[in-house]
């Protein structure tokens, strides 16, 4: 089973963000999507999550096109975005209970307890989310993404708000998901955190995947150099287009 993005395009007004983009993500091989700000990374993730519709192209899972109008299609996806999508007046557990029922999770109490334990939030489940720090909200958001055991994890800047300990715990959790064969696609500005868990890096420029890099014992120094080179070229290309 693989996730395939085929010829996906998306514009906002006159601005072409994605332009016939192709990409494939294999289970158990997390892919980290990189690119300059405004390159379209979040747009692509929102399309994959069913939050935006592409103007052209399609998304395929296991050789079947995903129909986001079908409720079960969203059940395959665990989502972490910039916005936490949490209800501030509810407790952590109440938030997860709401989503458990939305996803029709069997044995919801067991699932909630497991998800809270996965992110180290057992002691804080009874507190209202408005009392949480940014890092605690991020942990709860990650718990919600894992709650229904999705086959696809879409993670937009998942390290936001996490301290070093939280980032390390998240990486350990992603390594477990990797071993279980999850399809994982993420974006991050912190490649030092992403390096230990990513099997591939893909650079997005001018609406398409410009280049991919396999993580075969990559050093952080090499990855940083590669990314710096790609960003410089992308910025130069963008300046020529807007000049």
Coordinates of C-alpha atoms in Angstrom, one line a residue:
X1 CA 0.0 0.0 0.0
X2 CA 1.4 3.4 -1.0
X3 CA 0.1 7.0 -1.1
X4 CA 0.3 8.5 -4.6
X5 CA -0.1 12.1 -5.6
X6 CA -0.7 12.3 -9.3
X7 CA -0.5 15.6 -11.3
X8 CA -2.0 17.7 -8.5
X9 CA -2.4 21.4 -9.2
X10 CA -3.8 24.3 -7.1
X11 CA -3.9 28.0 -7.6
X12 CA -5.0 30.9 -5.4
X13 CA -6.0 33.7 -7.7
X14 CA -3.3 34.2 -10.2
X15 CA -0.7 32.5 -8.1
X16 CA 0.0 28.9 -9.1
X17 CA 1.0 27.1 -5.9
X18 CA 1.1 23.5 -7.1
X19 CA 1.7 22.7 -10.8
X20 CA 1.1 19.0 -11.8
X21 CA 2.9 17.7 -8.7
X22 CA 3.7 14.0 -8.5
X23 CA 4.9 12.3 -5.3
X24 CA 4.7 8.8 -3.8
X25 CA 5.1 7.9 -0.1
X26 CA 5.6 4.2 0.9
X27 CA 4.5 2.7 4.2
X28 CA 7.2 2.6 6.8
X29 CA 9.3 5.1 4.8
X30 CA 8.5 8.6 6.3
X31 CA 9.0 11.4 3.9
X32 CA 9.9 15.0 4.9
X33 CA 8.8 17.7 2.6
X34 CA 11.0 20.8 2.4
X35 CA 11.0 24.1 0.6
X36 CA 11.0 27.8 1.1
X37 CA 8.1 29.6 2.8
X38 CA 5.2 29.9 0.4
X39 CA 6.4 27.0 -1.8
X40 CA 3.1 25.1 -1.2
X41 CA 4.0 22.5 1.4
X42 CA 1.0 23.3 3.7
X43 CA -1.3 23.5 0.7
X44 CA -0.3 20.1 -0.4
X45 CA -0.9 18.6 3.1
X46 CA -4.3 20.3 3.3
X47 CA -5.2 18.7 0.0
X48 CA -4.1 15.3 1.2
X49 CA -6.1 15.8 4.4
X50 CA -9.2 16.7 2.4
X51 CA -9.3 20.3 3.6
X52 CA -8.7 21.7 0.2
X53 CA -9.7 20.5 -3.3
X54 CA -7.2 20.5 -6.0
X55 CA -8.0 22.0 -9.4
X56 CA -6.6 19.0 -11.1
X57 CA -5.0 15.7 -10.2
X58 CA -5.9 12.9 -7.8
X59 CA -4.8 11.1 -4.6
X60 CA -4.5 7.4 -4.6
X61 CA -4.1 4.9 -1.8
X62 CA -3.4 1.3 -2.5
X63 CA -4.2 1.8 -6.2
X64 CA -7.6 3.2 -5.4
X65 CA -8.4 6.9 -5.8
X66 CA -9.4 8.5 -2.5
X67 CA -12.9 10.0 -2.5
X68 CA -12.9 12.6 0.2
X69 CA -16.7 12.9 0.0
X70 CA -16.8 9.5 1.6
X71 CA -16.5 9.7 5.4
X72 CA -14.3 6.6 5.7
X73 CA -11.6 8.2 3.6
X74 CA -10.9 10.7 6.4
X75 CA -10.8 7.8 8.9
X76 CA -7.5 6.7 7.2
X77 CA -5.9 10.1 8.1
X78 CA -4.3 11.4 11.3
X79 CA -3.7 15.1 11.0
X80 CA -1.4 17.6 12.8
X81 CA -1.6 21.1 11.4
X82 CA -0.6 24.6 12.5
X83 CA -4.0 25.1 14.1
X84 CA -4.5 22.6 16.9
X85 CA -8.3 22.3 16.3
X86 CA -8.9 21.7 20.1
X87 CA -11.8 22.9 22.2
X88 CA -10.3 25.1 24.8
X89 CA -13.2 24.8 27.3
X90 CA -13.0 21.0 27.3
X91 CA -10.5 18.9 29.1
X92 CA -7.9 16.9 27.2
X93 CA -9.8 13.7 27.7
X94 CA -13.1 15.3 26.6
X95 CA -11.4 16.6 23.4
X96 CA -10.2 13.1 22.6
X97 CA -13.6 11.6 23.5
X98 CA -15.3 14.0 21.1
X99 CA -13.0 12.9 18.3
X100 CA -13.2 9.2 19.2
X101 CA -16.9 9.4 18.7
X102 CA -16.5 11.4 15.5
X103 CA -14.2 8.6 14.2
X104 CA -16.4 5.9 15.7
X105 CA -13.4 4.5 17.6
X106 CA -14.3 1.1 19.3
X107 CA -13.4 0.8 23.0
X108 CA -13.0 4.6 23.2
X109 CA -11.8 4.6 26.8
X110 CA -9.0 2.2 26.0
X111 CA -8.1 4.2 22.9
X112 CA -8.0 7.5 24.8
X113 CA -5.9 6.1 27.6
X114 CA -3.5 4.7 25.1
X115 CA -3.2 7.9 23.1
X116 CA -2.7 10.0 26.2
X117 CA 0.0 7.6 27.4
X118 CA 1.7 7.8 24.0
X119 CA 2.3 11.5 24.4
X120 CA 3.0 11.5 28.1
X121 CA -0.2 13.4 29.0
X122 CA -1.9 11.0 31.4
X123 CA -1.6 13.3 34.4
X124 CA -3.2 16.3 32.5
X125 CA -6.2 14.7 30.9
X126 CA -8.6 16.1 33.4
X127 CA -7.5 19.7 33.0
X128 CA -9.2 22.1 30.5
X129 CA -7.1 22.8 27.4
X130 CA -7.1 26.5 28.0
X131 CA -4.8 25.8 30.9
X132 CA -2.3 23.9 28.7
X133 CA 1.0 25.3 27.5
X134 CA 1.7 25.4 23.8
X135 CA 3.7 22.2 24.0
X136 CA 0.9 20.4 25.9
X137 CA -1.6 21.4 23.3
X138 CA 0.8 20.1 20.6
X139 CA 1.1 16.8 22.5
X140 CA -2.7 16.5 22.7
X141 CA -3.0 17.3 19.0
X142 CA -0.5 14.4 18.3
X143 CA -2.6 12.1 20.5
X144 CA -5.7 13.0 18.6
X145 CA -3.9 12.2 15.3
X146 CA -3.1 8.7 16.6
X147 CA -6.4 8.1 18.4
X148 CA -8.1 6.1 15.6
X149 CA -5.0 4.2 14.4
X150 CA -4.9 5.8 10.9
X151 CA -2.9 4.3 8.1
X152 CA -1.7 7.8 7.0
X153 CA -0.1 10.5 9.2
X154 CA 0.0 14.0 7.8
X155 CA 2.2 16.3 10.0
X156 CA 2.6 20.0 9.4
X157 CA 5.4 21.4 11.6
X158 CA 4.8 18.7 14.4
X159 CA 7.7 20.0 16.5
X160 CA 6.0 23.4 17.1
X161 CA 5.9 24.1 20.8
X162 CA 7.7 21.0 21.8
X163 CA 10.8 21.2 24.0
X164 CA 13.8 19.0 23.4
X165 CA 12.4 16.2 25.6
X166 CA 9.1 16.5 23.8
X167 CA 10.7 16.4 20.4
X168 CA 12.7 13.3 21.3
X169 CA 9.6 11.6 22.6
X170 CA 7.8 12.5 19.4
X171 CA 10.6 11.0 17.3
X172 CA 10.4 7.8 19.3
X173 CA 6.7 7.6 18.8
X174 CA 7.2 8.2 15.0
X175 CA 9.8 5.4 14.9
X176 CA 7.2 3.1 16.4
X177 CA 4.6 4.2 13.8
X178 CA 7.3 3.7 11.1
X179 CA 7.8 0.1 12.3
X180 CA 4.1 -0.5 12.2
X181 CA 4.1 0.5 8.5
X182 CA 2.3 3.8 8.7
X183 CA 2.5 6.2 5.8
X184 CA 4.1 9.4 7.2
X185 CA 4.4 12.7 5.4
X186 CA 5.7 15.7 7.3
X187 CA 7.0 19.2 6.9
X188 CA 9.3 20.9 9.3
X189 CA 11.8 23.8 9.5
X190 CA 13.9 21.8 12.0
X191 CA 15.7 19.2 9.9
X192 CA 17.9 18.2 12.8
X193 CA 14.8 16.7 14.5
X194 CA 13.5 15.2 11.3
X195 CA 16.7 13.6 10.2
X196 CA 16.6 10.5 12.6
X197 CA 13.1 9.5 11.5
X198 CA 12.9 10.4 7.8
X199 CA 13.7 7.9 5.1
X200 CA 13.5 10.5 2.3
X201 CA 13.6 14.3 1.8
X202 CA 11.7 15.9 -1.1
X203 CA 12.3 19.6 -2.1
X204 CA 9.2 21.4 -3.4
X205 CA 9.9 24.3 -5.8
X206 CA 7.8 26.0 -8.5
X207 CA 4.9 23.8 -7.7
X208 CA 6.6 20.5 -8.2
X209 CA 9.1 18.2 -6.5
X210 CA 12.4 19.5 -7.7
X211 CA 14.6 16.9 -6.1
X212 CA 14.6 14.0 -3.7
X213 CA 17.3 12.8 -1.3
X214 CA 17.4 9.3 0.3
X215 CA 18.4 9.2 3.9
X216 CA 21.2 6.6 3.8
X217 CA 23.2 7.5 6.9
X218 CA 23.0 11.2 5.9
X219 CA 24.9 13.6 8.2
X220 CA 23.2 16.7 9.4
X221 CA 26.0 18.8 7.8
X222 CA 25.3 17.2 4.4
X223 CA 21.6 17.7 4.7
X224 CA 21.9 21.3 5.8
X225 CA 24.3 22.0 2.9
X226 CA 21.9 20.3 0.4
X227 CA 19.0 22.2 1.7
X228 CA 20.8 25.5 1.7
X229 CA 21.7 25.0 -2.0
X230 CA 18.2 24.2 -2.9
X231 CA 16.7 27.1 -1.0
X232 CA 19.2 29.5 -2.7
X233 CA 18.3 28.2 -6.1
X234 CA 14.6 28.4 -5.4
X235 CA 14.8 32.0 -4.1
X236 CA 16.8 33.0 -7.1
X237 CA 14.3 31.4 -9.5
X238 CA 11.5 33.2 -7.6
X239 CA 13.2 36.5 -7.9
X240 CA 13.6 36.1 -11.6
X241 CA 9.8 35.2 -12.0
X242 CA 8.7 38.3 -10.0
X243 CA 11.2 40.7 -11.5

